[in-house]
mmCIF file of C-alpha atoms in Angstrom:
data_model
loop_
_atom_site.group_PDB
_atom_site.id
_atom_site.type_symbol
_atom_site.label_atom_id
_atom_site.label_comp_id
_atom_site.label_asym_id
_atom_site.label_seq_id
_atom_site.Cartn_x
_atom_site.Cartn_y
_atom_site.Cartn_z
ATOM 1 C CA ASN A 1 80.225 115.540 86.992
ATOM 2 C CA ALA A 2 81.803 112.464 88.393
ATOM 3 C CA GLY A 3 84.576 113.878 90.430
ATOM 4 C CA VAL A 4 86.994 111.920 91.645
ATOM 5 C CA THR A 5 86.811 107.998 89.981
ATOM 6 C CA GLN A 6 89.229 105.312 91.189
ATOM 7 C CA THR A 7 89.559 101.379 89.356
ATOM 8 C CA PRO A 8 89.278 99.139 90.327
ATOM 9 C CA LYS A 9 86.765 99.543 92.962
ATOM 10 C CA PHE A 10 88.831 95.646 94.552
ATOM 11 C CA GLN A 11 91.850 93.864 93.823
ATOM 12 C CA VAL A 12 93.686 90.805 95.602
ATOM 13 C CA LEU A 13 97.037 90.483 94.836
ATOM 14 C CA LYS A 14 99.565 87.662 95.825
ATOM 15 C CA THR A 15 103.481 88.940 97.835
ATOM 16 C CA GLY A 16 105.189 90.105 94.719
ATOM 17 C CA GLN A 17 102.873 90.483 92.279
ATOM 18 C CA SER A 18 102.593 94.614 90.502
ATOM 19 C CA MET A 19 99.476 96.352 90.457
ATOM 20 C CA THR A 20 98.983 100.622 89.147
ATOM 21 C CA LEU A 21 95.715 102.570 90.427
ATOM 22 C CA GLN A 22 94.156 104.791 88.375
ATOM 23 C CA CYS A 23 92.578 107.952 88.914
ATOM 24 C CA ALA A 24 91.117 110.746 87.130
ATOM 25 C CA GLN A 25 89.103 113.696 88.803
ATOM 26 C CA ASP A 26 86.884 115.871 85.940
ATOM 27 C CA MET A 27 86.886 119.193 88.206
ATOM 28 C CA ASN A 28 89.859 121.172 87.182
ATOM 29 C CA HIS A 29 91.446 120.947 90.326
ATOM 30 C CA ASN A 30 95.890 121.481 90.499
ATOM 31 C CA SER A 31 96.729 119.502 93.699
ATOM 32 C CA MET A 32 95.716 115.478 93.611
ATOM 33 C CA TYR A 33 96.812 112.423 95.950
ATOM 34 C CA TRP A 34 97.029 109.203 97.751
ATOM 35 C CA TYR A 35 95.963 108.045 101.154
ATOM 36 C CA ARG A 36 96.070 105.035 102.743
ATOM 37 C CA GLN A 37 93.378 104.067 105.451
ATOM 38 C CA ASP A 38 93.413 101.623 108.444
ATOM 39 C CA PRO A 39 91.091 100.796 110.995
ATOM 40 C CA GLY A 40 92.349 102.816 113.830
ATOM 41 C CA MET A 41 94.806 104.895 112.450
ATOM 42 C CA GLY A 42 93.190 107.093 109.895
ATOM 43 C CA LEU A 43 94.339 108.557 106.633
ATOM 44 C CA ARG A 44 97.523 108.652 105.992
ATOM 45 C CA LEU A 45 99.398 110.726 103.073
ATOM 46 C CA ILE A 46 101.176 108.246 100.635
ATOM 47 C CA TYR A 47 102.312 110.514 97.690
ATOM 48 C CA TYR A 48 100.660 114.079 96.412
ATOM 49 C CA SER A 49 101.005 116.181 93.387
ATOM 50 C CA ALA A 50 101.101 119.968 94.111
ATOM 51 C CA SER A 51 100.230 120.879 90.644
ATOM 52 C CA GLU A 52 100.963 119.880 87.460
ATOM 53 C CA GLY A 53 104.222 117.728 86.981
ATOM 54 C CA THR A 54 105.582 117.656 90.442
ATOM 55 C CA THR A 55 105.024 115.146 92.675
ATOM 56 C CA ASP A 56 106.253 114.707 96.599
ATOM 57 C CA LYS A 57 106.329 111.713 98.875
ATOM 58 C CA GLY A 58 103.845 111.773 102.003
ATOM 59 C CA GLU A 59 103.917 110.285 105.488
ATOM 60 C CA VAL A 60 104.190 106.436 103.968
ATOM 61 C CA PRO A 61 105.972 106.323 100.785
ATOM 62 C CA ASN A 62 107.786 103.249 100.916
ATOM 63 C CA GLY A 63 106.784 100.713 98.370
ATOM 64 C CA TYR A 64 104.692 103.276 96.086
ATOM 65 C CA ASN A 65 105.149 105.180 93.446
ATOM 66 C CA VAL A 66 103.236 107.953 91.594
ATOM 67 C CA SER A 67 102.900 109.335 88.203
ATOM 68 C CA ARG A 68 100.609 112.708 87.281
ATOM 69 C CA LEU A 69 100.558 112.168 83.535
ATOM 70 C CA ASN A 70 98.227 115.047 83.495
ATOM 71 C CA LYS A 71 96.129 117.808 85.325
ATOM 72 C CA ARG A 72 93.394 115.063 85.317
ATOM 73 C CA GLU A 73 95.037 112.210 86.389
ATOM 74 C CA PHE A 74 97.552 110.245 89.147
ATOM 75 C CA SER A 75 98.040 106.905 88.964
ATOM 76 C CA LEU A 76 99.497 104.815 92.534
ATOM 77 C CA ARG A 77 102.043 101.444 91.478
ATOM 78 C CA LEU A 78 102.203 99.115 93.483
ATOM 79 C CA GLU A 79 105.527 97.255 92.030
ATOM 80 C CA SER A 80 105.772 94.359 94.426
ATOM 81 C CA ALA A 81 102.857 94.091 96.520
ATOM 82 C CA ALA A 82 103.402 93.502 100.511
ATOM 83 C CA PRO A 83 100.461 92.256 102.890
ATOM 84 C CA SER A 84 101.434 95.731 104.679
ATOM 85 C CA GLN A 85 100.347 96.960 102.537
ATOM 86 C CA THR A 86 96.024 95.411 103.065
ATOM 87 C CA SER A 87 94.537 98.714 103.413
ATOM 88 C CA VAL A 88 91.816 100.741 101.386
ATOM 89 C CA TYR A 89 93.313 103.458 99.412
ATOM 90 C CA PHE A 90 91.808 106.666 98.767
ATOM 91 C CA CYS A 91 92.520 109.323 96.156
ATOM 92 C CA ALA A 92 91.873 112.969 96.523
ATOM 93 C CA SER A 93 91.753 116.713 94.697
ATOM 94 C CA SER A 94 92.004 120.249 95.410
ATOM 95 C CA GLU A 95 92.145 123.120 93.707
ATOM 96 C CA TRP A 96 94.834 123.917 95.868
ATOM 97 C CA ASP A 97 96.694 122.187 98.086
ATOM 98 C CA ARG A 98 96.617 124.956 100.778
ATOM 99 C CA ASN A 99 94.615 127.454 102.644
ATOM 100 C CA ASN A 100 91.044 126.237 103.050
ATOM 101 C CA SER A 101 90.748 124.033 99.486
ATOM 102 C CA PRO A 102 88.815 121.273 100.640
ATOM 103 C CA LEU A 103 89.671 117.218 99.657
ATOM 104 C CA HIS A 104 87.042 115.627 96.711
ATOM 105 C CA PHE A 105 87.586 112.265 96.759
ATOM 106 C CA GLY A 106 87.173 109.266 95.207
ATOM 107 C CA ASN A 107 85.633 105.850 96.624
ATOM 108 C CA GLY A 108 88.375 104.127 97.256
ATOM 109 C CA THR A 109 89.589 100.732 96.797
ATOM 110 C CA ARG A 110 89.962 97.489 98.364
ATOM 111 C CA LEU A 111 92.997 95.695 98.322
ATOM 112 C CA THR A 112 94.213 92.588 99.796
ATOM 113 C CA VAL A 113 97.465 91.179 99.704
ATOM 114 C CA THR A 114 97.795 87.575 100.225
ATOM 115 C CA ALA B 1 104.647 117.181 112.227
ATOM 116 C CA GLN B 2 101.558 118.092 113.522
ATOM 117 C CA THR B 3 99.200 115.512 115.146
ATOM 118 C CA VAL B 4 95.238 115.292 114.923
ATOM 119 C CA THR B 5 93.825 113.655 118.421
ATOM 120 C CA GLN B 6 90.546 112.281 118.318
ATOM 121 C CA SER B 7 90.069 110.497 121.831
ATOM 122 C CA GLN B 8 86.634 109.421 121.686
ATOM 123 C CA PRO B 9 87.093 106.088 119.107
ATOM 124 C CA GLU B 10 83.320 105.510 119.412
ATOM 125 C CA MET B 11 80.410 107.893 120.955
ATOM 126 C CA SER B 12 76.060 107.078 120.382
ATOM 127 C CA VAL B 13 73.727 109.481 120.201
ATOM 128 C CA GLN B 14 70.274 109.186 120.781
ATOM 129 C CA GLU B 15 67.733 110.083 117.233
ATOM 130 C CA ALA B 16 67.352 113.839 117.564
ATOM 131 C CA GLU B 17 69.317 114.656 120.785
ATOM 132 C CA THR B 18 72.550 116.222 120.123
ATOM 133 C CA VAL B 19 76.117 115.256 120.384
ATOM 134 C CA THR B 20 79.940 116.411 120.544
ATOM 135 C CA LEU B 21 82.169 115.310 119.183
ATOM 136 C CA SER B 22 86.129 115.936 119.884
ATOM 137 C CA CYS B 23 89.129 117.086 118.348
ATOM 138 C CA THR B 24 91.858 118.130 119.371
ATOM 139 C CA TYR B 25 95.920 119.079 117.277
ATOM 140 C CA ASP B 26 99.605 120.242 117.594
ATOM 141 C CA THR B 27 101.120 122.913 116.148
ATOM 142 C CA SER B 28 103.439 125.954 116.134
ATOM 143 C CA GLU B 29 101.856 127.756 113.403
ATOM 144 C CA SER B 30 99.165 130.761 113.702
ATOM 145 C CA ASP B 31 98.081 130.383 110.453
ATOM 146 C CA TYR B 32 96.094 127.013 109.742
ATOM 147 C CA TYR B 33 93.102 125.463 108.301
ATOM 148 C CA LEU B 34 90.372 123.159 110.193
ATOM 149 C CA PHE B 35 87.996 120.545 108.430
ATOM 150 C CA TRP B 36 85.439 117.431 109.688
ATOM 151 C CA TYR B 37 84.818 114.907 107.182
ATOM 152 C CA LYS B 38 82.332 112.586 107.483
ATOM 153 C CA GLN B 39 82.551 107.983 106.061
ATOM 154 C CA PRO B 40 79.237 106.693 105.910
ATOM 155 C CA PRO B 41 78.860 102.815 105.287
ATOM 156 C CA SER B 42 79.189 103.595 101.619
ATOM 157 C CA ARG B 43 82.583 104.916 102.090
ATOM 158 C CA GLN B 44 83.101 107.668 100.746
ATOM 159 C CA MET B 45 84.711 110.808 102.296
ATOM 160 C CA ILE B 46 81.863 114.064 102.381
ATOM 161 C CA LEU B 47 83.465 117.121 104.063
ATOM 162 C CA VAL B 48 80.930 118.590 106.928
ATOM 163 C CA ILE B 49 82.804 121.814 107.735
ATOM 164 C CA ARG B 50 85.979 123.700 107.216
ATOM 165 C CA GLN B 51 87.289 126.333 110.004
ATOM 166 C CA GLU B 52 89.766 129.012 109.251
ATOM 167 C CA ALA B 53 92.250 129.631 112.621
ATOM 168 C CA TYR B 54 92.258 133.825 111.643
ATOM 169 C CA LYS B 55 88.543 133.735 112.089
ATOM 170 C CA GLN B 56 87.123 133.755 115.534
ATOM 171 C CA GLN B 57 83.562 133.406 114.884
ATOM 172 C CA ASN B 58 82.963 129.152 114.259
ATOM 173 C CA ALA B 59 81.797 127.817 111.244
ATOM 174 C CA THR B 60 77.965 126.233 111.277
ATOM 175 C CA GLU B 61 76.281 124.613 108.451
ATOM 176 C CA ASN B 62 73.072 123.614 108.867
ATOM 177 C CA ARG B 63 72.678 121.110 112.464
ATOM 178 C CA PHE B 64 76.541 120.974 112.348
ATOM 179 C CA SER B 65 78.949 123.740 113.983
ATOM 180 C CA VAL B 66 82.205 123.879 115.533
ATOM 181 C CA ASN B 67 83.681 125.135 118.695
ATOM 182 C CA PHE B 68 86.791 126.930 117.843
ATOM 183 C CA GLN B 69 89.216 127.166 121.167
ATOM 184 C CA LYS B 70 92.523 128.236 119.277
ATOM 185 C CA ALA B 71 94.217 128.509 122.495
ATOM 186 C CA ALA B 72 93.862 125.169 123.822
ATOM 187 C CA LYS B 73 94.009 123.447 120.220
ATOM 188 C CA SER B 74 90.584 122.424 120.137
ATOM 189 C CA PHE B 75 88.059 121.513 117.209
ATOM 190 C CA SER B 76 84.966 119.712 118.079
ATOM 191 C CA LEU B 77 81.989 118.937 115.959
ATOM 192 C CA LYS B 78 77.744 119.312 117.883
ATOM 193 C CA ILE B 79 75.673 117.897 115.649
ATOM 194 C CA SER B 80 71.871 118.471 116.902
ATOM 195 C CA ASP B 81 69.070 117.083 116.259
ATOM 196 C CA SER B 82 71.483 113.933 115.162
ATOM 197 C CA GLN B 83 69.278 111.935 112.459
ATOM 198 C CA LEU B 84 69.638 108.301 111.360
ATOM 199 C CA GLY B 85 71.719 109.275 108.386
ATOM 200 C CA ASP B 86 74.065 110.545 110.764
ATOM 201 C CA ALA B 87 76.261 107.567 111.359
ATOM 202 C CA ALA B 88 79.185 107.356 110.376
ATOM 203 C CA MET B 89 82.919 107.828 110.937
ATOM 204 C CA TYR B 90 84.047 111.218 111.639
ATOM 205 C CA PHE B 91 87.655 112.435 110.835
ATOM 206 C CA CYS B 92 89.300 115.706 111.541
ATOM 207 C CA ALA B 93 92.060 117.412 109.724
ATOM 208 C CA TYR B 94 94.858 119.882 109.755
ATOM 209 C CA ARG B 95 96.228 122.002 107.275
ATOM 210 C CA GLY B 96 99.246 124.236 108.048
ATOM 211 C CA SER B 97 100.525 126.885 105.866
ATOM 212 C CA SER B 98 103.931 126.687 104.939
ATOM 213 C CA GLY B 99 105.816 123.117 103.407
ATOM 214 C CA SER B 100 104.510 119.913 104.184
ATOM 215 C CA ALA B 101 102.008 120.978 106.867
ATOM 216 C CA ARG B 102 100.128 121.755 103.795
ATOM 217 C CA GLN B 103 98.945 118.526 103.300
ATOM 218 C CA LEU B 104 96.324 117.470 105.708
ATOM 219 C CA THR B 105 96.866 115.437 108.630
ATOM 220 C CA PHE B 106 93.914 113.491 109.720
ATOM 221 C CA GLY B 107 92.983 112.056 113.390
ATOM 222 C CA SER B 108 92.085 107.848 113.899
ATOM 223 C CA GLY B 109 88.082 108.793 113.657
ATOM 224 C CA THR B 110 85.265 108.976 116.067
ATOM 225 C CA GLN B 111 82.675 105.778 114.991
ATOM 226 C CA LEU B 112 79.363 107.630 115.304
ATOM 227 C CA THR B 113 76.246 105.237 115.941
ATOM 228 C CA VAL B 114 72.626 106.756 116.211
ATOM 229 C CA LEU B 115 70.046 104.885 118.196
ATOM 230 C CA PRO B 116 66.375 104.882 116.629
#
């Protein structure tokens, strides 16, 4: 049981390049999320998918797009990377996006944009 | 929007002692859920404990317990008999019950050092 798997673990991009972060969960969860973590700011929600077929903006969506490919997979795309997007990115999933349903996190992707 | 405040960027505790990490939140809702997550140097986010606002009894998980004060909007984490493996960044998180507030909002974290 792998839980939440995200790839890659590390990535370096030049300004203007694009990339897609991949995320898959094997817990049959309905809801999936992308967060970014920056020093002193905790985790901030970029986008989420409450259920298969839906996506919604979170707190910091600018510069990102997402795709809920199926129930298992939720990808995050940076179309034109900027230095401000240097961060650690976490994918997470939960059974539901409500109540006390906890989030289960992947191991994170450290992205550096030069 | 809801805000979650962790006013202690860093804390330290002697091994085997007890430490309390503070968390306050701002909300107009009466029904919500609170969580503490731990992030060790491995970067993995691990659920420590959770509390439903409608429950008066404070949650406990082995050496971890919370002091939930609903009127004061306070949700502190107490770690008893601290161990070296407890050294980590700890995040408090809030989830409301309606609309966009259902998505978890995290505090900025408290870095806990455990001294041998």
